[in-house]
Structure formats: structure tokens, C-alpha cells
CSV table of C-alpha atoms and ligand atoms in Angstrom, one decimal:
chain,number,residue,atom,x,y,z
A,1422,MET,CA,227.3,112.2,52.9
A,1423,GLY,CA,224.6,109.6,52.0
A,1424,VAL,CA,221.3,109.3,53.8
A,1425,ARG,CA,221.4,106.6,56.5
A,1426,ARG,CA,218.8,104.0,55.8
A,1427,SER,CA,216.8,102.0,58.3
A,1428,PRO,CA,217.6,98.3,57.8
A,1429,SER,CA,213.9,97.4,58.1
A,1430,SER,CA,212.7,99.8,55.5
A,1431,SER,CA,213.8,101.3,52.2
A,1432,LEU,CA,212.7,104.7,53.4
A,1433,PRO,CA,215.4,107.2,54.5
A,1434,ARG,CA,215.9,107.0,58.3
A,1435,ARG,CA,214.1,110.4,58.9
A,1436,SER,CA,211.0,109.3,57.1
A,1437,PHE,CA,211.0,106.0,58.9
A,1438,LEU,CA,211.1,107.8,62.2
A,1439,LYS,CA,208.4,110.2,61.2
A,1440,ARG,CA,206.2,107.3,59.9
A,1441,THR,CA,206.6,105.4,63.2
A,1442,GLY,CA,206.1,108.5,65.4
A,1443,ILE,CA,209.5,108.1,67.0
A,1444,GLY,CA,211.2,111.3,67.9
A,1445,VAL,CA,208.1,113.5,67.4
A,1446,VAL,CA,208.7,116.5,69.7
A,1447,ALA,CA,206.1,118.9,71.2
A,1448,ALA,CA,206.6,122.6,71.8
A,1449,ALA,CA,208.7,123.4,74.8
A,1450,SER,CA,207.0,124.7,77.9
A,1451,GLY,CA,208.0,125.1,81.5
A,1452,SER,CA,211.4,123.9,82.6
A,1453,LEU,CA,211.2,120.6,80.6
A,1454,SER,CA,213.5,120.2,77.6
A,1455,LEU,CA,211.9,119.4,74.2
A,1456,PRO,CA,212.5,115.7,74.3
A,1457,ALA,CA,211.3,115.5,77.9
A,1458,ARG,CA,208.2,117.3,77.0
A,1459,ALA,CA,207.7,114.9,74.1
A,1460,ALA,CA,208.2,112.0,76.4
A,1461,GLU,CA,205.5,113.3,78.7
A,1462,ASN,CA,203.1,113.8,75.8
A,1463,ASN,CA,203.8,110.3,74.6
A,1464,LEU,CA,202.4,108.9,77.9
A,1465,THR,CA,199.0,109.8,76.7
A,1466,THR,CA,199.5,109.6,72.9
A,1467,ALA,CA,201.6,106.4,72.6
A,1468,ASP,CA,200.0,103.6,70.8
A,1469,PRO,CA,198.1,101.8,73.7
A,1470,ARG,CA,198.3,98.5,71.8
A,1471,LEU,CA,202.0,98.4,72.4
A,1472,PHE,CA,201.4,98.4,76.2
A,1473,GLU,CA,198.4,96.1,75.9
A,1474,THR,CA,200.7,93.6,74.1
A,1475,ILE,CA,203.4,93.8,76.8
A,1476,TYR,CA,200.9,93.6,79.7
A,1477,SER,CA,199.1,90.6,78.3
A,1478,LEU,CA,202.2,88.6,77.3
A,1479,ARG,CA,201.4,85.5,79.5
A,1480,ALA,CA,202.9,82.1,79.2
A,1481,ILE,CA,200.5,80.1,77.0
A,1482,ARG,CA,200.9,76.4,77.6
A,1483,TRP,CA,197.6,75.1,76.3
A,1484,LEU,CA,198.1,75.0,72.5
A,1485,LYS,CA,196.1,73.7,69.5
A,1486,PRO,CA,197.9,71.3,67.1
A,1487,ASP,CA,196.8,73.4,64.1
A,1488,PRO,CA,199.7,74.3,61.8
A,1489,ILE,CA,201.1,77.9,61.9
A,1490,PRO,CA,201.6,79.4,58.4
A,1491,GLU,CA,205.3,79.7,57.4
A,1492,GLU,CA,205.0,83.4,56.8
A,1493,THR,CA,203.8,83.9,60.3
A,1494,LEU,CA,206.7,81.9,61.7
A,1495,LYS,CA,209.1,83.9,59.6
A,1496,LYS,CA,207.7,87.1,60.8
A,1497,ILE,CA,208.1,85.9,64.4
A,1498,VAL,CA,211.8,85.1,63.9
A,1499,GLU,CA,212.3,88.4,62.0
A,1500,ALA,CA,211.0,90.2,65.0
A,1501,GLY,CA,213.6,88.3,67.0
A,1502,ILE,CA,216.5,89.3,64.9
A,1503,HIS,CA,215.7,93.0,65.3
A,1504,ALA,CA,216.7,92.7,69.0
A,1505,PRO,CA,220.1,94.1,70.2
A,1506,SER,CA,223.1,91.8,70.8
A,1507,GLY,CA,226.5,92.5,72.3
A,1508,GLY,CA,228.6,94.4,69.8
A,1509,ASN,CA,225.7,93.7,67.3
A,1510,ARG,CA,227.4,90.4,66.6
A,1511,GLN,CA,224.1,88.6,66.0
A,1512,ASP,CA,225.8,85.2,66.7
A,1513,TRP,CA,222.6,83.4,66.8
A,1514,GLY,CA,220.4,80.9,65.0
A,1515,PHE,CA,216.8,79.9,65.3
A,1516,ILE,CA,215.4,76.4,64.6
A,1517,LEU,CA,211.7,75.8,63.9
A,1518,VAL,CA,211.1,72.1,64.6
A,1519,ARG,CA,208.0,70.7,62.9
A,1520,ASP,CA,209.2,67.2,62.1
A,1521,PRO,CA,206.9,64.8,64.2
A,1522,GLU,CA,209.7,62.4,65.0
A,1523,LEU,CA,211.9,65.3,66.3
A,1524,LYS,CA,209.0,66.8,68.3
A,1525,ARG,CA,208.4,63.4,69.8
A,1526,PHE,CA,212.0,63.1,70.9
A,1527,ILE,CA,212.0,66.6,72.4
A,1528,GLY,CA,208.6,65.9,74.1
A,1529,ASP,CA,209.7,62.6,75.6
A,1530,ARG,CA,212.9,64.1,77.0
A,1531,TYR,CA,211.1,67.2,78.3
A,1532,ARG,CA,208.5,65.1,80.1
A,1533,GLU,CA,211.0,62.8,81.6
A,1534,THR,CA,213.1,65.7,82.9
A,1535,ARG,CA,210.0,67.4,84.4
A,1536,ASN,CA,208.9,64.2,86.1
A,1537,LYS,CA,212.4,63.8,87.6
A,1538,LEU,CA,212.5,67.4,88.8
A,1539,GLN,CA,209.0,67.0,90.4
A,1540,THR,CA,210.2,64.0,92.5
A,1541,GLY,CA,210.3,64.9,96.1
A,1542,ARG,CA,208.5,68.2,95.7
A,1543,PRO,CA,205.2,68.9,97.6
A,1544,PRO,CA,202.1,67.7,95.8
A,1545,LEU,CA,200.1,70.3,93.8
A,1546,SER,CA,197.3,70.2,96.4
A,1547,GLU,CA,199.6,71.7,99.0
A,1548,LEU,CA,200.4,74.8,97.0
A,1549,PRO,CA,198.6,78.1,96.8
A,1550,PRO,CA,195.9,78.2,94.1
A,1551,ASP,CA,197.8,80.5,91.6
A,1552,ARG,CA,200.9,78.3,91.9
A,1553,GLN,CA,198.7,75.2,91.4
A,1554,ARG,CA,197.3,76.7,88.2
A,1555,ALA,CA,200.7,77.5,86.8
A,1556,LEU,CA,202.1,74.1,87.7
A,1557,ARG,CA,199.1,72.3,86.2
A,1558,ALA,CA,199.7,74.2,83.0
A,1559,ALA,CA,203.4,73.3,83.1
A,1560,VAL,CA,202.6,69.6,83.5
A,1561,HIS,CA,200.1,69.9,80.6
A,1562,LEU,CA,202.8,71.4,78.4
A,1563,ALA,CA,205.2,68.6,79.3
A,1564,GLU,CA,202.7,66.0,78.5
A,1565,HIS,CA,201.6,67.5,75.2
A,1566,LEU,CA,204.8,69.2,73.9
A,1567,HIS,CA,205.1,66.7,71.0
A,1568,GLU,CA,201.6,67.8,69.8
A,1569,VAL,CA,202.3,71.5,69.4
A,1570,PRO,CA,202.8,72.5,65.7
A,1571,VAL,CA,206.2,74.1,66.2
A,1572,ILE,CA,209.0,74.1,68.7
A,1573,LEU,CA,211.2,77.1,68.3
A,1574,LEU,CA,214.8,76.8,69.6
A,1575,ALA,CA,216.8,80.0,70.1
A,1576,CYS,CA,220.5,79.3,69.8
A,1577,SER,CA,223.5,81.5,70.5
A,1578,VAL,CA,227.3,81.2,70.8
A,1579,LYS,CA,228.5,80.1,74.2
A,1580,GLU,CA,231.1,82.8,74.6
A,1581,TYR,CA,231.5,86.5,73.9
A,1582,PRO,CA,235.0,86.5,72.5
A,1583,PRO,CA,235.9,90.1,73.2
A,1584,TRP,CA,235.4,89.5,76.9
A,1585,ALA,CA,236.4,85.9,77.1
A,1586,GLN,CA,238.9,86.7,79.9
A,1587,ASN,CA,236.1,87.8,82.2
A,1588,PRO,CA,233.6,84.9,82.6
A,1589,ARG,CA,231.1,87.1,84.5
A,1590,ALA,CA,231.0,89.7,81.7
A,1591,SER,CA,231.1,87.0,79.0
A,1592,VAL,CA,228.2,85.0,80.4
A,1593,ALA,CA,226.1,88.2,81.0
A,1594,THR,CA,226.7,89.3,77.4
A,1595,VAL,CA,226.1,85.8,75.9
A,1596,HIS,CA,222.7,85.6,77.6
A,1597,GLY,CA,222.0,89.3,77.2
A,1598,SER,CA,222.5,88.8,73.5
A,1599,ILE,CA,219.8,86.1,73.0
A,1600,TYR,CA,217.0,86.8,75.5
A,1601,PRO,CA,216.1,90.2,74.0
A,1602,ALA,CA,215.5,88.3,70.7
A,1603,VAL,CA,213.5,85.7,72.6
A,1604,GLN,CA,211.4,88.4,74.2
A,1605,ASN,CA,210.9,90.1,70.8
A,1606,MET,CA,209.6,86.8,69.4
A,1607,LEU,CA,207.3,86.3,72.3
A,1608,LEU,CA,205.9,89.8,71.7
A,1609,ALA,CA,205.5,89.1,68.0
A,1610,CYS,CA,203.7,85.8,68.8
A,1611,ARG,CA,201.3,87.8,71.1
A,1612,GLY,CA,200.8,90.4,68.3
A,1613,LEU,CA,200.1,87.7,65.7
A,1614,GLY,CA,197.8,85.7,68.0
A,1615,VAL,CA,200.2,82.8,68.5
A,1616,GLY,CA,200.6,81.3,72.0
A,1617,ALA,CA,204.1,80.7,73.4
A,1618,THR,CA,206.1,80.2,76.6
A,1619,LEU,CA,209.8,80.8,77.3
A,1620,THR,CA,211.1,77.5,78.7
A,1621,THR,CA,214.6,76.2,79.7
A,1622,THR,CA,213.8,72.7,80.9
A,1623,HIS,CA,215.7,71.4,77.8
A,1624,CYS,CA,219.0,72.5,79.4
A,1625,PHE,CA,218.9,69.2,81.3
A,1626,PHE,CA,219.2,67.3,78.0
A,1627,GLU,CA,220.8,70.0,75.9
A,1628,GLU,CA,223.8,68.1,74.6
A,1629,GLU,CA,221.7,65.2,73.4
A,1630,LEU,CA,219.3,67.7,71.7
A,1631,LYS,CA,222.2,69.5,70.1
A,1632,GLN,CA,223.5,66.3,68.6
A,1633,LYS,CA,220.1,65.2,67.4
A,1634,LEU,CA,219.6,68.6,65.6
A,1635,GLY,CA,223.2,69.2,64.4
A,1636,VAL,CA,223.7,72.3,66.5
A,1637,PRO,CA,227.4,73.2,66.5
A,1638,GLU,CA,229.5,72.6,69.6
A,1639,ASN,CA,230.2,76.3,70.1
A,1640,MET,CA,226.5,77.1,70.3
A,1641,GLU,CA,224.0,76.8,73.2
A,1642,ILE,CA,220.2,76.4,73.0
A,1643,ALA,CA,219.2,79.3,75.2
A,1644,ALA,CA,215.4,78.8,75.0
A,1645,LEU,CA,212.8,76.4,73.8
A,1646,LEU,CA,209.5,78.0,72.8
A,1647,PRO,CA,206.5,75.8,72.1
A,1648,LEU,CA,204.4,77.7,69.5
A,1649,GLY,CA,200.7,77.1,68.7
A,1650,PHE,CA,197.4,78.9,68.6
A,1651,PRO,CA,196.0,79.2,72.1
A,1652,ARG,CA,193.3,77.0,73.4
A,1653,GLY,CA,192.3,79.7,75.9
A,1654,LYS,CA,192.5,83.4,76.0
A,1655,PHE,CA,195.4,85.8,76.4
A,1656,GLY,CA,195.0,87.7,79.6
A,1657,LYS,CA,196.7,90.1,81.9
A,1658,THR,CA,199.9,89.1,83.6
A,1659,THR,CA,200.1,89.3,87.4
A,1660,ARG,CA,203.2,91.0,88.7
A,1661,LYS,CA,204.5,92.8,91.8
A,1662,PRO,CA,203.5,96.5,91.7
A,1663,VAL,CA,206.2,98.7,90.2
A,1664,ASP,CA,206.6,100.7,93.4
A,1665,GLU,CA,207.6,97.5,95.2
A,1666,VAL,CA,210.6,96.9,93.0
A,1667,LEU,CA,211.6,100.4,91.8
A,1668,TYR,CA,214.3,102.3,93.5
A,1669,TRP,CA,215.7,105.8,92.8
A,1670,ASP,CA,219.4,106.3,92.8
A,1671,ARG,CA,220.1,103.8,95.6
A,1672,TRP,CA,218.9,100.2,96.3
A,1673,GLY,CA,216.0,100.5,98.7
A,1674,SER,CA,215.3,104.3,98.1
A,1675,LYS,CA,211.7,104.7,97.3
A,1676,LYS,CA,211.8,108.5,96.9
A,1677,ALA,CA,211.8,109.9,93.4
B,73,LIG,C1,214.2,81.9,82.2
B,73,LIG,C2,212.8,81.3,82.2
B,73,LIG,C3,212.7,80.0,82.1
B,73,LIG,C4,211.4,79.4,82.1
B,73,LIG,N1,211.3,78.0,82.0
B,73,LIG,C5,210.1,77.4,82.0
B,73,LIG,C6,210.0,76.0,81.8
B,73,LIG,O1,211.0,75.3,81.7
B,73,LIG,N2,208.8,75.5,81.7
B,73,LIG,C7,207.6,76.2,81.8
B,73,LIG,O2,206.5,75.7,81.7
B,73,LIG,N3,207.7,77.6,81.9
B,73,LIG,C8,208.9,78.2,82.0
B,73,LIG,N4,209.0,79.6,82.1
B,73,LIG,C9,207.8,80.4,82.1
B,73,LIG,C10,207.5,81.0,83.5
B,73,LIG,O3,207.1,80.0,84.4
B,73,LIG,C11,206.5,82.1,83.3
B,73,LIG,O4,206.9,83.1,82.5
B,73,LIG,C12,206.1,82.7,84.7
B,73,LIG,O5,205.6,81.8,85.5
B,73,LIG,C13,205.1,83.9,84.5
B,73,LIG,O6,204.0,83.4,83.9
B,73,LIG,P1,203.0,84.4,83.2
B,73,LIG,O7,203.7,85.1,82.2
B,73,LIG,O8,201.9,83.5,82.6
B,73,LIG,O9,202.4,85.3,84.2
B,73,LIG,C14,210.3,80.2,82.2
B,73,LIG,C15,210.4,81.6,82.2
B,73,LIG,C16,211.7,82.1,82.2
B,73,LIG,C17,211.8,83.6,82.1
């Protein structure tokens, strides 16, 4: 039998795993199995930069207009395509919009949509401070979207054919097959110093956008990511504490 090769490397799979530290096991002790022991060791030895990247992956909406090198953009999309997809079908496509006229079109529609959605909502001043900050950033993005160097569109097929008879399973698999790629690209952006935000406001003008960009009828634009070098700093995300949302065995059970 031939050696299985990692798709992202010309090295044999075993060398790839060794090089990346995946699967390194420690000596067994106590009642823990070898892999469980290794997992415990990894809590202290895992590359901290991985977790720093995850924990500082904030929505970056204040972006500089400076161009992003093509190789950087390619690397971001390449990280995306390493994500899993249902049945490994990889029925996706990624558009990097740099054309000023197209960015202007997207920016105009995005801003109009946001303004419409904002109608009838309470004014910013009536919201809690952290909500005010986030909304002010969202407004800024809507007003300056056309100025960002790149707008990345993550597209995927609208149906998961093997499960087409079950809409719930099909929709879950369609979306579950593109958002991991989107998250990978956000992480790659963070790692490469590029600011980005996952947005879905374009869904309100998706058909028009698809026509403008020639996206096939059977595809949807799952996410729109403005990309650019950040004007401010990356910082820690604020999230509910894990113990508030983590249950063991049954919904609501807090006991491990
Ligand atoms: C499915 C989804 C849709 C989103 N849509 C938008 C959007 O249309 N516009 C926007 O400015 N941010 C959008 N966001 C970004 C969220 O508002 C942001 O991730 C969240 O507020 C957390 O912010 P933080 O990561 O900076 O802490 C979206 C995020 C997700 C996951």
C-alpha cells in the first residue's frame, strides 16, 4: 500500500503530523489513556499563538484603503478551502472584488439596506455603551465599504443534493459547508494582520448582486467580508463565560 500524503504538503502524512506536533503522545500514567494524557499535556504545551489568534478575532470594521498583496489574498482563500464541507463536496467559490465600480455598487446597496433596517429602531444614544460602539462601527463600515481594498464573497451551492428531500438537513449542511471556510479565512486574516468582518447584510440585495457578478443561479452568497489593514488594533473578544453556556450530557446540567 502506498503512503497517504497530506494534501497540503509533499511530505508523507506521518512526517506532516510529526512536524506539526499533531498526535504527539506522552507516556501513560494514572488511569488516563495515552491520547488523553497527551491531550492534557497539550493544554500547557500547545502553541499559545493559536489560542491568541482565536481569542482576538474581533470584527474589524475600520479599515485602511491600502491594497492587500495578491499572495496574501490567495493565502487567505487557501486557508478557507482547507475547511471541512458536507461529503467533502467543496461546492464553493470565492470572489475577491477589487474593481472600484463594483465596490461602489456593493457599498451603495449595503448602505441603503442598513439605513432601511435602522428605520424605526431606537437611536444610538439610547443603547448601552458597548452596543453603541458596535453599531457605530457597523454604520462606519456601511458608509465606507466602497473604500476598502477588497470585498470577499464566499459562495456555496444552495442545496445539498444527497439530502435534498429533507430541507432542515439540507439547509444545515449547505450553511455548515461554507461557514467553516469563512471562519478559516477570518483566522487567516487575523494571522496575516488583515482586518475583516463576517457580514450578511448583502442578503437583502443578493439576487441583484449575483446578477452583477455573474454568480450562477444555483449558488448563494453566504458571506461578504470587507478586507483591509486595520485602522485600530486587534483586541480581545468579549463573550459570555464558558461555564454559562456549557452543559454536560443534558441541556442545563452544569456538573461535569
Ligand atoms: C452570521 C453573522 C452575520 C453578521 N452580519 C453582520 C453585518 O451584516 N454587518 C456587520 O457589521 N457585522 C455583522 N456581523 C458581525 C457581528 O456583529 C460580530 O461578529 C459580533 O458583534 C461580535 O463582534 P466582535 O467579534 O467584534 O466581538 C455578523 C456576524 C455573524 C456571525
